[in-house]
Coordinates of C-alpha atoms and ligand atoms in Angstrom, one line a residue:
M22 CA 136.0 62.2 101.4
D23 CA 133.2 61.5 99.0
F24 CA 132.7 63.0 95.3
V25 CA 130.3 65.2 96.5
E26 CA 132.3 66.9 99.2
Q27 CA 135.5 66.7 97.2
L28 CA 133.6 69.0 94.2
K29 CA 132.4 70.9 97.3
S30 CA 135.9 71.8 99.3
S31 CA 137.7 72.8 95.3
V32 CA 135.2 74.6 94.0
D33 CA 135.3 78.5 94.7
I34 CA 131.3 79.1 95.7
V35 CA 132.5 83.0 94.9
K36 CA 133.5 82.6 91.7
T37 CA 130.9 80.4 90.6
I38 CA 128.3 82.8 91.9
Q39 CA 130.4 85.6 90.1
G40 CA 130.5 83.8 87.0
Y41 CA 126.3 84.0 86.9
G42 CA 126.8 88.1 86.9
V43 CA 126.2 88.3 90.3
K44 CA 128.6 91.2 91.7
L45 CA 130.4 90.6 94.7
K46 CA 131.7 93.3 97.1
R47 CA 134.1 92.7 99.7
T48 CA 133.3 93.4 103.3
G49 CA 135.2 93.9 106.0
S50 CA 135.7 90.2 107.4
T51 CA 138.1 87.7 105.9
G52 CA 135.8 85.5 103.4
R53 CA 132.8 87.2 103.7
Y54 CA 131.0 88.9 100.6
L55 CA 127.9 91.2 99.5
G56 CA 125.6 91.7 96.4
L57 CA 122.8 92.2 95.3
C58 CA 120.2 88.4 95.3
P59 CA 120.3 86.7 91.9
F60 CA 116.7 85.6 93.4
H61 CA 114.8 88.5 94.1
T62 CA 114.6 92.1 93.1
E63 CA 116.4 94.5 95.5
K64 CA 117.9 97.5 95.6
T65 CA 120.1 97.1 98.8
P66 CA 122.4 94.3 99.0
S67 CA 120.9 91.2 101.1
F68 CA 122.8 88.1 99.3
N69 CA 125.7 86.7 101.6
V70 CA 128.8 84.8 100.6
N71 CA 131.3 83.1 103.1
A72 CA 133.8 81.6 101.4
T73 CA 135.4 80.1 104.5
M74 CA 132.1 78.1 104.8
Q75 CA 131.3 78.3 100.6
R76 CA 128.0 79.1 101.6
Y77 CA 125.2 81.5 99.8
K78 CA 122.5 83.1 102.1
C79 CA 119.8 86.0 101.3
F80 CA 118.3 87.9 104.0
G81 CA 116.4 89.1 101.5
C82 CA 113.9 86.2 100.0
G83 CA 115.6 83.2 102.4
V84 CA 117.4 81.2 99.9
G85 CA 120.5 79.5 100.9
G86 CA 122.9 76.8 100.5
D87 CA 126.6 75.3 99.4
V88 CA 127.5 75.9 95.5
L89 CA 125.3 73.4 94.5
N90 CA 121.8 74.3 95.6
F91 CA 122.8 77.9 93.7
V92 CA 124.0 76.7 90.6
M93 CA 120.5 74.0 90.6
E94 CA 118.3 77.0 92.0
L95 CA 119.5 79.5 88.9
E96 CA 119.4 76.9 86.6
R97 CA 116.7 75.1 87.7
I98 CA 118.2 71.5 87.0
S99 CA 119.0 68.9 89.1
F100 CA 121.6 67.7 92.0
F101 CA 123.0 65.7 89.6
E102 CA 123.0 68.0 86.4
A103 CA 124.2 70.4 88.9
L104 CA 126.8 68.3 90.0
K105 CA 127.8 67.2 86.7
L106 CA 127.9 70.9 85.0
L107 CA 130.4 72.2 88.6
A108 CA 132.2 69.1 87.9
E109 CA 132.5 69.8 83.7
T110 CA 133.5 73.9 84.3
N111 CA 136.4 73.0 86.5
G112 CA 137.4 70.6 84.7
I113 CA 137.0 68.1 87.8
P114 CA 136.8 64.3 86.3
M115 CA 133.5 62.2 87.6
P116 CA 133.6 59.0 88.9
K117 CA 131.3 57.3 86.6
R118 CA 130.0 54.4 87.8
E119 CA 129.4 56.1 91.1
Y120 CA 128.2 58.8 90.3
S121 CA 126.2 58.5 86.9
D122 CA 122.7 60.0 87.1
P123 CA 120.4 57.3 87.9
D124 CA 117.2 59.7 86.3
S125 CA 119.5 60.8 82.8
K126 CA 118.8 57.2 81.3
L127 CA 115.3 57.4 82.0
R128 CA 114.9 61.3 81.4
G129 CA 116.4 60.5 77.9
A130 CA 113.8 58.0 77.1
L131 CA 111.1 60.3 78.0
F132 CA 112.7 62.6 76.0
E133 CA 112.3 60.5 73.3
M134 CA 108.8 59.2 74.1
H135 CA 107.5 62.2 74.2
E136 CA 108.9 63.6 70.7
M137 CA 107.5 60.7 69.5
A138 CA 104.2 61.5 70.3
A139 CA 104.6 64.4 68.6
S140 CA 105.7 63.5 65.9
T141 CA 102.3 61.2 66.2
F142 CA 99.8 63.3 66.4
H143 CA 101.2 66.4 64.7
A144 CA 101.3 63.5 61.3
N145 CA 98.0 62.9 62.6
L146 CA 96.3 66.2 62.4
K147 CA 98.5 66.8 58.9
G148 CA 96.9 63.3 57.4
P149 CA 93.0 62.0 56.0
N150 CA 92.0 61.6 60.0
G151 CA 93.2 64.9 61.1
T152 CA 89.8 66.8 59.1
E153 CA 87.4 67.1 61.9
A154 CA 90.4 68.4 64.0
R155 CA 91.5 70.4 61.5
N156 CA 88.0 72.4 60.8
Y157 CA 87.9 73.0 64.5
L158 CA 91.0 74.6 64.5
A159 CA 89.8 76.6 61.5
R160 CA 87.1 77.8 63.4
R161 CA 89.1 79.5 65.8
G162 CA 91.0 81.1 63.3
V163 CA 94.5 78.8 64.0
T164 CA 96.2 78.9 60.6
P165 CA 98.0 76.4 58.7
E166 CA 101.2 77.8 59.6
Q167 CA 100.5 78.3 63.6
I168 CA 99.4 74.4 63.4
D169 CA 103.4 73.9 62.0
E170 CA 104.8 76.6 64.5
F171 CA 103.0 75.2 67.7
G172 CA 103.4 71.9 66.8
L173 CA 99.7 70.8 67.3
G174 CA 98.6 67.5 67.1
V175 CA 95.6 65.6 67.9
A176 CA 95.5 62.1 69.6
D177 CA 93.7 59.3 67.8
P178 CA 90.6 58.1 69.4
S179 CA 91.0 54.4 69.7
G180 CA 93.6 54.7 72.9
Q181 CA 96.6 52.5 71.0
Q182 CA 98.2 54.1 68.4
L183 CA 100.4 55.4 70.1
L184 CA 101.2 53.0 72.5
R185 CA 101.7 50.5 70.2
R186 CA 104.3 52.6 68.3
L187 CA 105.8 53.1 72.0
E188 CA 105.7 49.5 72.8
G189 CA 108.1 48.3 70.8
R190 CA 110.7 50.8 71.6
F191 CA 110.3 51.0 75.4
A192 CA 109.8 48.8 78.4
A193 CA 106.6 48.7 79.9
E194 CA 108.2 50.6 83.2
T195 CA 109.1 53.6 81.3
L196 CA 105.6 53.5 79.6
E197 CA 103.9 53.8 83.4
V198 CA 106.8 56.5 84.2
S199 CA 106.2 58.7 80.9
G200 CA 102.5 60.1 81.6
L201 CA 101.5 58.8 78.0
A202 CA 100.3 55.2 78.2
M203 CA 97.6 54.4 80.9
K204 CA 97.2 51.1 83.0
R205 CA 94.2 48.9 82.2
Q206 CA 92.7 48.6 85.4
D207 CA 92.6 44.3 85.2
G208 CA 96.8 44.7 84.8
S209 CA 96.2 43.5 81.3
G210 CA 98.7 45.8 79.6
F211 CA 98.4 49.6 78.6
F212 CA 96.2 52.5 76.9
D213 CA 96.8 55.8 75.4
R214 CA 96.2 58.6 78.2
F215 CA 94.9 61.1 75.4
R216 CA 92.7 59.9 73.0
G217 CA 90.7 62.0 69.9
R218 CA 91.8 65.1 71.6
L219 CA 93.6 68.1 70.3
M220 CA 97.3 68.1 71.3
F221 CA 99.7 71.4 73.0
P222 CA 103.1 70.1 73.3
I223 CA 103.9 71.5 76.2
H224 CA 108.1 72.6 75.8
N225 CA 110.9 73.4 78.3
E226 CA 112.7 76.1 78.4
S227 CA 115.4 74.3 76.0
G228 CA 112.5 73.9 73.5
K229 CA 112.1 69.5 74.5
V230 CA 108.8 68.3 74.4
I231 CA 107.8 67.7 77.6
G232 CA 104.4 66.9 78.4
F233 CA 100.7 67.8 76.3
G234 CA 98.0 69.7 76.6
G235 CA 94.9 67.8 75.6
R236 CA 91.5 69.9 74.8
A237 CA 88.3 68.5 74.6
M238 CA 86.8 69.7 70.5
K239 CA 83.2 68.1 71.6
S240 CA 81.4 70.0 74.3
G241 CA 80.4 67.4 76.7
D242 CA 83.8 65.7 76.5
E243 CA 85.2 65.9 80.5
P244 CA 87.3 67.3 81.9
K245 CA 87.9 70.2 79.1
Y246 CA 91.5 70.0 79.5
L247 CA 93.7 67.5 80.2
N248 CA 96.9 67.4 80.8
S249 CA 100.2 65.0 81.1
P250 CA 100.7 64.1 85.0
E251 CA 103.8 65.3 87.1
T252 CA 106.4 62.9 85.5
A253 CA 110.0 62.9 86.0
L254 CA 110.2 65.7 83.0
Y255 CA 107.3 67.7 83.6
R256 CA 107.1 69.7 86.7
K257 CA 103.6 71.9 86.4
S258 CA 105.0 74.4 88.4
Y259 CA 108.4 74.5 86.8
V260 CA 106.4 75.6 83.4
L261 CA 105.5 77.8 81.3
Y262 CA 104.0 77.3 78.7
N263 CA 105.8 79.2 75.3
L264 CA 108.7 80.4 77.2
H265 CA 111.4 79.0 75.1
R266 CA 110.1 80.8 72.3
A267 CA 109.0 84.1 74.2
K268 CA 112.5 84.3 76.0
G269 CA 114.5 86.5 73.4
P270 CA 111.3 88.2 72.4
V271 CA 111.1 88.9 76.3
N272 CA 114.4 89.9 76.7
K273 CA 114.2 92.6 73.4
A274 CA 110.6 93.7 74.5
G275 CA 112.1 94.1 78.4
Y276 CA 108.7 93.1 79.6
A277 CA 106.5 89.6 78.8
V278 CA 103.1 89.3 78.6
L279 CA 100.7 86.3 81.0
V280 CA 97.6 85.1 79.3
E281 CA 96.0 81.8 80.6
G282 CA 95.8 79.5 77.6
Y283 CA 97.3 78.0 75.0
M284 CA 94.6 79.9 72.3
D285 CA 95.9 83.3 73.9
V286 CA 99.4 82.4 73.1
I287 CA 99.0 81.4 69.6
G288 CA 96.5 84.4 69.1
V289 CA 99.0 86.7 70.4
Y290 CA 102.2 85.2 69.7
S291 CA 101.2 84.9 65.8
A292 CA 99.7 88.9 65.8
G293 CA 103.3 89.7 66.8
F294 CA 104.1 90.0 69.8
H295 CA 106.4 87.1 70.4
N296 CA 106.9 87.7 74.1
V297 CA 104.0 85.6 75.2
V298 CA 104.0 83.0 77.5
A299 CA 100.5 81.5 79.6
S300 CA 100.6 79.7 82.8
C301 CA 97.7 77.4 81.8
G302 CA 95.1 78.2 84.1
T303 CA 96.3 77.0 87.8
A304 CA 97.8 80.1 89.4
L305 CA 101.7 81.0 89.2
T306 CA 104.5 79.5 91.8
N307 CA 107.0 81.4 92.2
T308 CA 109.7 78.9 90.6
Q309 CA 107.1 80.1 87.1
V310 CA 107.8 83.4 87.8
R311 CA 112.0 83.4 88.5
A312 CA 111.8 81.4 85.2
I313 CA 110.2 84.7 83.8
K314 CA 112.6 87.1 85.6
H315 CA 115.6 85.7 84.7
H316 CA 114.5 88.0 80.7
A317 CA 112.5 90.6 82.6
D318 CA 111.0 92.1 85.3
R319 CA 108.3 94.1 84.1
I320 CA 104.8 91.9 83.1
V321 CA 101.9 92.9 81.3
V322 CA 98.9 90.4 83.2
N323 CA 96.2 89.8 80.4
F324 CA 93.6 87.8 81.7
D325 CA 90.5 87.3 80.8
S326 CA 88.1 89.9 82.0
D327 CA 85.4 87.4 83.8
T328 CA 89.1 85.8 85.4
A329 CA 90.7 89.1 85.9
G330 CA 89.3 89.2 89.5
A331 CA 89.0 85.5 90.3
A332 CA 91.5 83.8 93.0
A333 CA 94.4 82.3 90.8
A334 CA 94.8 85.7 89.1
E335 CA 94.9 87.4 92.1
K336 CA 97.0 85.0 93.3
S337 CA 99.3 84.9 90.9
I338 CA 99.9 88.4 90.9
Q339 CA 100.1 88.7 94.7
M340 CA 102.9 85.9 93.2
L341 CA 104.6 88.7 90.3
L342 CA 104.5 91.5 93.1
D343 CA 106.2 88.8 96.3
E344 CA 108.9 88.6 93.1
G345 CA 109.4 92.3 93.0
M346 CA 108.0 92.4 89.4
Q347 CA 106.6 95.7 87.8
V348 CA 103.2 94.6 87.3
R349 CA 100.6 96.0 84.7
I350 CA 97.0 94.8 83.9
L351 CA 95.5 94.7 80.4
E352 CA 91.4 94.2 80.3
L353 CA 90.0 93.7 77.0
E354 CA 86.3 95.1 76.9
G355 CA 83.7 92.8 75.8
D356 CA 84.6 89.9 78.0
R357 CA 86.8 88.8 75.4
D358 CA 89.9 86.9 75.4
P359 CA 93.0 88.0 74.0
D360 CA 93.0 85.8 71.2
E361 CA 89.7 86.8 70.5
Y362 CA 90.9 90.6 71.1
V363 CA 93.6 90.2 68.3
K364 CA 91.6 88.4 65.8
E365 CA 88.8 90.8 66.0
A366 CA 90.1 94.7 66.5
G367 CA 93.8 93.4 65.1
A368 CA 97.2 93.7 66.6
D369 CA 97.2 97.5 66.2
A370 CA 94.3 97.7 68.4
Y371 CA 95.9 95.4 70.8
R372 CA 99.3 97.2 70.9
S373 CA 97.8 100.7 72.3
R374 CA 95.9 98.9 75.0
L375 CA 99.1 96.9 75.6
E376 CA 100.8 99.8 76.2
K377 CA 98.2 101.8 77.6
A378 CA 98.0 99.1 80.3
P379 CA 97.7 100.6 84.0
A380 CA 100.0 99.7 86.4
Y381 CA 98.6 97.1 88.7
F382 CA 98.2 99.7 91.7
H383 CA 96.6 101.9 89.6
W384 CA 94.1 99.1 88.0
L385 CA 93.3 98.0 91.8
A386 CA 92.4 101.5 92.3
D387 CA 89.7 101.6 89.6
R388 CA 87.9 98.4 90.6
A389 CA 87.9 100.0 94.0
R390 CA 86.6 103.5 92.2
K391 CA 83.5 101.3 90.7
K392 CA 82.8 99.5 93.7
F393 CA 82.7 102.5 96.8
D394 CA 80.7 105.5 96.4
M395 CA 83.3 107.8 95.9
R396 CA 81.2 110.8 96.8
T397 CA 81.8 110.5 100.4
V398 CA 85.0 110.3 102.9
E399 CA 83.6 106.8 103.9
G400 CA 83.3 105.7 100.7
R401 CA 87.2 106.9 99.7
L402 CA 88.4 105.5 102.5
E403 CA 86.8 102.3 101.7
G404 CA 88.2 102.0 98.8
F405 CA 91.3 102.8 100.1
K406 CA 91.5 100.4 102.4
F407 CA 90.6 98.2 99.4
V408 CA 94.0 98.8 97.8
A409 CA 95.6 99.2 101.3
P410 CA 97.0 95.1 101.8
S411 CA 98.3 94.9 98.3
I412 CA 100.2 98.2 98.9
Q413 CA 101.2 97.1 102.3
R414 CA 102.8 93.8 100.6
I415 CA 105.3 95.9 98.9
S416 CA 108.4 95.0 100.2
D417 CA 110.8 98.2 99.5
R418 CA 109.3 100.6 102.1
L419 CA 110.6 104.1 99.7
E420 CA 108.7 102.5 97.0
R421 CA 105.3 101.4 99.4
F422 CA 104.9 104.8 100.6
A423 CA 105.4 106.4 97.1
V424 CA 102.6 103.8 95.7
A425 CA 100.8 104.7 98.6
N426 CA 100.4 108.5 98.2
D427 CA 100.2 108.1 94.7
V428 CA 97.1 105.8 95.0
A429 CA 95.3 108.2 98.7
D430 CA 95.6 111.0 95.9
Y431 CA 94.0 109.2 92.7
L432 CA 91.8 108.3 95.4
G433 CA 90.9 111.7 96.9
V434 CA 92.4 110.1 100.9
D435 CA 93.9 112.4 102.8
E436 CA 97.0 112.2 102.8
K437 CA 97.5 112.3 106.9
L438 CA 95.1 109.2 106.8
V439 CA 97.2 107.3 104.3
R440 CA 100.9 107.9 106.8
D441 CA 98.5 106.7 110.2
Y442 CA 97.2 103.4 108.3
F443 CA 100.7 102.6 107.4
A444 CA 102.5 103.0 110.5
K445 CA 100.2 100.9 112.0
G446 CA 100.8 99.0 109.4
S447 CA 104.5 99.0 109.1
E448 CA 105.1 98.1 113.4
E449 CA 102.4 95.0 112.6
R450 CA 104.5 93.6 109.7
R451 CA 108.2 94.8 112.3
H452 CA 107.2 92.7 114.6
I453 CA 106.4 89.5 111.7
N454 CA 109.5 90.0 110.6
Q455 CA 111.7 90.2 113.8
R456 CA 114.3 87.1 113.3
P457 CA 116.0 86.3 117.4
Q458 CA 118.9 88.2 117.8
V459 CA 121.8 86.3 118.3
P460 CA 124.2 88.2 121.5
P461 CA 127.5 89.1 119.9
Y462 CA 129.4 87.3 122.3
E463 CA 127.7 83.8 121.2
R464 CA 128.3 85.1 117.5
L465 CA 131.8 85.7 118.0
L466 CA 132.5 82.1 119.8
L467 CA 130.6 79.9 117.2
N468 CA 131.7 81.4 114.6
S469 CA 135.6 80.9 116.5
L470 CA 134.1 77.3 116.8
L471 CA 132.9 76.9 113.6
G472 CA 136.0 77.9 111.8
S473 CA 138.5 76.6 113.7
E474 CA 139.9 72.7 114.7
A475 CA 141.7 73.9 117.8
A476 CA 139.3 76.5 119.0
R477 CA 137.1 73.5 118.9
E478 CA 139.5 71.5 120.9
A479 CA 140.7 74.0 123.7
V480 CA 136.7 75.2 124.3
I481 CA 134.1 72.7 123.5
P482 CA 135.2 70.8 126.6
Q483 CA 134.5 72.9 129.0
L484 CA 132.1 75.4 127.1
R485 CA 129.9 71.6 126.9
E486 CA 129.4 72.3 130.6
M487 CA 128.7 75.4 131.3
I488 CA 124.6 75.9 132.4
V489 CA 125.0 79.3 130.1
V490 CA 124.7 77.8 127.0
E491 CA 121.2 76.6 127.7
R492 CA 120.5 80.4 127.4
F493 CA 121.9 80.6 124.2
V494 CA 119.8 81.8 121.5
T495 CA 121.5 79.4 119.3
K496 CA 121.7 76.4 122.5
N497 CA 121.2 73.9 119.6
V498 CA 123.7 74.9 117.2
F499 CA 125.6 74.5 120.1
R500 CA 124.4 71.0 121.1
A501 CA 124.5 69.5 117.7
L502 CA 128.2 70.7 117.5
F503 CA 129.1 68.9 120.7
A504 CA 127.8 66.0 119.6
L505 CA 129.8 66.6 116.5
H506 CA 132.4 66.5 118.5
T507 CA 131.8 63.7 121.0
D508 CA 131.6 61.5 117.7
G509 CA 134.8 62.6 116.6
T510 CA 134.4 62.2 113.2
G511 CA 135.6 65.6 111.8
F512 CA 133.7 68.8 111.4
R513 CA 131.4 69.1 108.3
F514 CA 128.8 72.0 108.1
S515 CA 126.6 70.3 106.1
D516 CA 126.7 67.7 109.2
L517 CA 126.2 70.2 111.5
E518 CA 123.2 71.7 109.6
G519 CA 121.6 68.5 108.9
R520 CA 121.2 67.8 112.6
L521 CA 119.3 71.3 112.8
S522 CA 115.3 72.0 112.6
E523 CA 114.7 75.1 109.9
A524 CA 114.9 77.5 112.6
D525 CA 118.0 76.4 113.8
R526 CA 119.7 76.1 110.3
D527 CA 117.8 79.7 110.1
L528 CA 119.7 81.3 112.9
L529 CA 123.0 79.5 112.0
S530 CA 123.2 81.4 108.7
T531 CA 122.0 84.4 110.8
V532 CA 125.4 83.6 112.5
V533 CA 127.9 82.3 109.6
F534 CA 126.9 85.4 107.4
A535 CA 126.8 88.0 110.6
D536 CA 129.8 91.0 109.8
E537 CA 131.9 90.0 112.4
V538 CA 135.3 90.7 112.4
L539 CA 137.5 86.9 112.8
E540 CA 140.9 86.6 112.1
E541 CA 141.0 83.0 111.5
E542 CA 144.6 82.5 113.3
K543 CA 143.4 83.9 116.0
A544 CA 140.5 81.7 116.3
A545 CA 140.8 79.5 119.3
E546 CA 142.4 82.7 121.2
Q547 CA 138.9 84.5 120.4
A548 CA 137.1 81.6 121.3
L549 CA 138.7 81.6 125.2
A550 CA 138.2 84.9 125.7
C551 CA 134.4 84.5 124.8
L552 CA 134.4 81.2 127.2
R553 CA 136.6 83.8 129.9
S554 CA 134.3 86.6 129.1
L555 CA 131.0 84.1 130.1
K556 CA 132.1 82.8 132.8
E557 CA 132.5 85.9 134.6
Q558 CA 129.3 87.5 133.1
D559 CA 126.8 84.5 134.7
P560 CA 128.7 83.6 138.0
K561 CA 125.5 82.5 139.2
S562 CA 124.1 80.2 137.0
E563 CA 127.8 79.0 136.7
V564 CA 127.7 77.7 140.8
A565 CA 124.1 76.6 139.8
A566 CA 125.7 74.2 137.7
L567 CA 128.6 73.3 139.9
R568 CA 126.4 72.3 142.3
T569 CA 124.4 69.8 140.0
R570 CA 128.2 68.3 138.8
I571 CA 128.8 67.8 142.1
K572 CA 125.6 66.0 143.0
A573 CA 126.1 63.8 140.2
A574 CA 129.6 63.0 141.3
E575 CA 128.9 62.0 144.2
R576 CA 126.1 59.9 142.9
D577 CA 128.3 58.0 140.4
G578 CA 130.5 58.0 144.2
N579 CA 133.0 60.0 142.0
L580 CA 134.4 61.2 144.8
E581 CA 137.2 62.2 143.6
E582 CA 135.7 64.4 140.9
A583 CA 133.3 66.4 143.9
M584 CA 136.3 67.2 146.1
R585 CA 137.6 69.4 142.9
L586 CA 134.2 70.9 142.0
A587 CA 133.2 71.6 145.8
E588 CA 137.0 73.0 145.8
E589 CA 136.0 75.3 142.7
L590 CA 132.2 76.3 143.9
D591 CA 134.2 77.2 147.1
R592 CA 136.7 80.1 145.4
R593 CA 133.4 81.3 143.0
S594 CA 131.3 81.7 145.9
R595 CA 134.3 83.9 147.4
R596 CA 134.5 85.6 144.6
E597 CA 131.0 86.6 144.4
T598 CA 130.5 87.2 147.5
S599 CA 133.4 89.7 147.4
H600 CA 131.5 91.3 144.2
Q601 CA 128.3 91.7 145.7
V602 CA 130.2 93.7 148.9
Ligands
ZN726 ZN1 117.3 87.1 97.8

């Protein structure tokens, strides 16, 4: 057994998950637990843990896997980091050579390089060559204290300064993947990626510099913002600007303020609202939303008014709603961005705007009111239809109806129209959400086979000959199971999963987490009972299968086998005729 398998089999997945504050309740079946999913907001539990298989699966948001996947997903760390963490917390010594993280040396070097870059940029800004940048920041109302707090800096325009410092300490290969240096086209070395730009260090959640945003200071310098490329440290879709400073305050306030840019964060934060983070221009990803959600499930979205309705903003808002966040929208009048607003109107005015920010659906209804003629029935209905698709996406049924009625009321739309509209909608949704149902005997059979070597030995040789398997919803899972059995290398759940498509893996999860009462010690008996009832259930296909096998045996010249099968066929045909009469 390799170390990963050894670790997985010695770590208790139930205890590990509970250790993260997830309350798990035992269900009726041995080794099955159910709780509220830590990865999405829900009121009724759909997060399943199977202690026997050492797997988890959420039927609400679809996440699932083994204990390593759980730790990776929840802590948002790499496979090796999760491995190390689990080994440490469970007192399992890691084999040194084999399992030392091949990336950890590189990551260590990259962290060091980014630290050096940040201090170089910052020193530039404070030094004699930083006058221009300091003036620029002063014009934007950024104080020297804010410059220090946010570690702002400026990149030397020569394109050589940082490079010279890094070259002495780090290998060319490391430079190349750092995101801080660019290779010359003629191959004669490197130059600095960032030149003459105002530099905003970007930190990971634990506060280490992992990348930079570089803003052009002169008009005409393109692009306006140049960011670090994706590196081993910096993954754009994972990072929120300022989260490492904001997470405590977000926890305390119970909500986060989401703005668009670095300057907005600095302005809003400095005005005393420490729970502010920025998406930095791109639409939010679910990873970013979950990063916020670890600290609060409410958020105020405060984008520039000119972009509040733009595609990226709407996508971000939709992502927040999909992840179960309660979203409010803060729109500032007069096309002012948050940074300008707090400077001009002051912190108190911003606070009162924050407190009065309408819930997303009311804000949307207000937009509808402006867009359509609310004096006519048609206009009001159009307005409602404008909001309805967003309401449709609320996953909780009761909440969906409550919001729909609320919005209909606000727009003056007849309640009956709303009900009709949503009755139609939910039918469509049912259709989309339909996953293939696995019949009970199929679930029981598969579970017995997964859970017991004895059941596999007793049943698989017969079952694999049966044509009825071809009509199983889970036929691909069975086929994979048969193939593994033939290999004779012993059964491992991960091997089985490895042979399946995503859709079949999903089916397998459905089965593994189905609330079937299964007694481990009676698994073989149970499986044989299933086999017998399958044979009785479907004599016709078994007869057909026998005919095929007889032909095959004759073709192969195996007459003995052909005779045996013919007798079996005869017995069955007689039984079937007697049934019919
Ligand atoms: Zn979930």
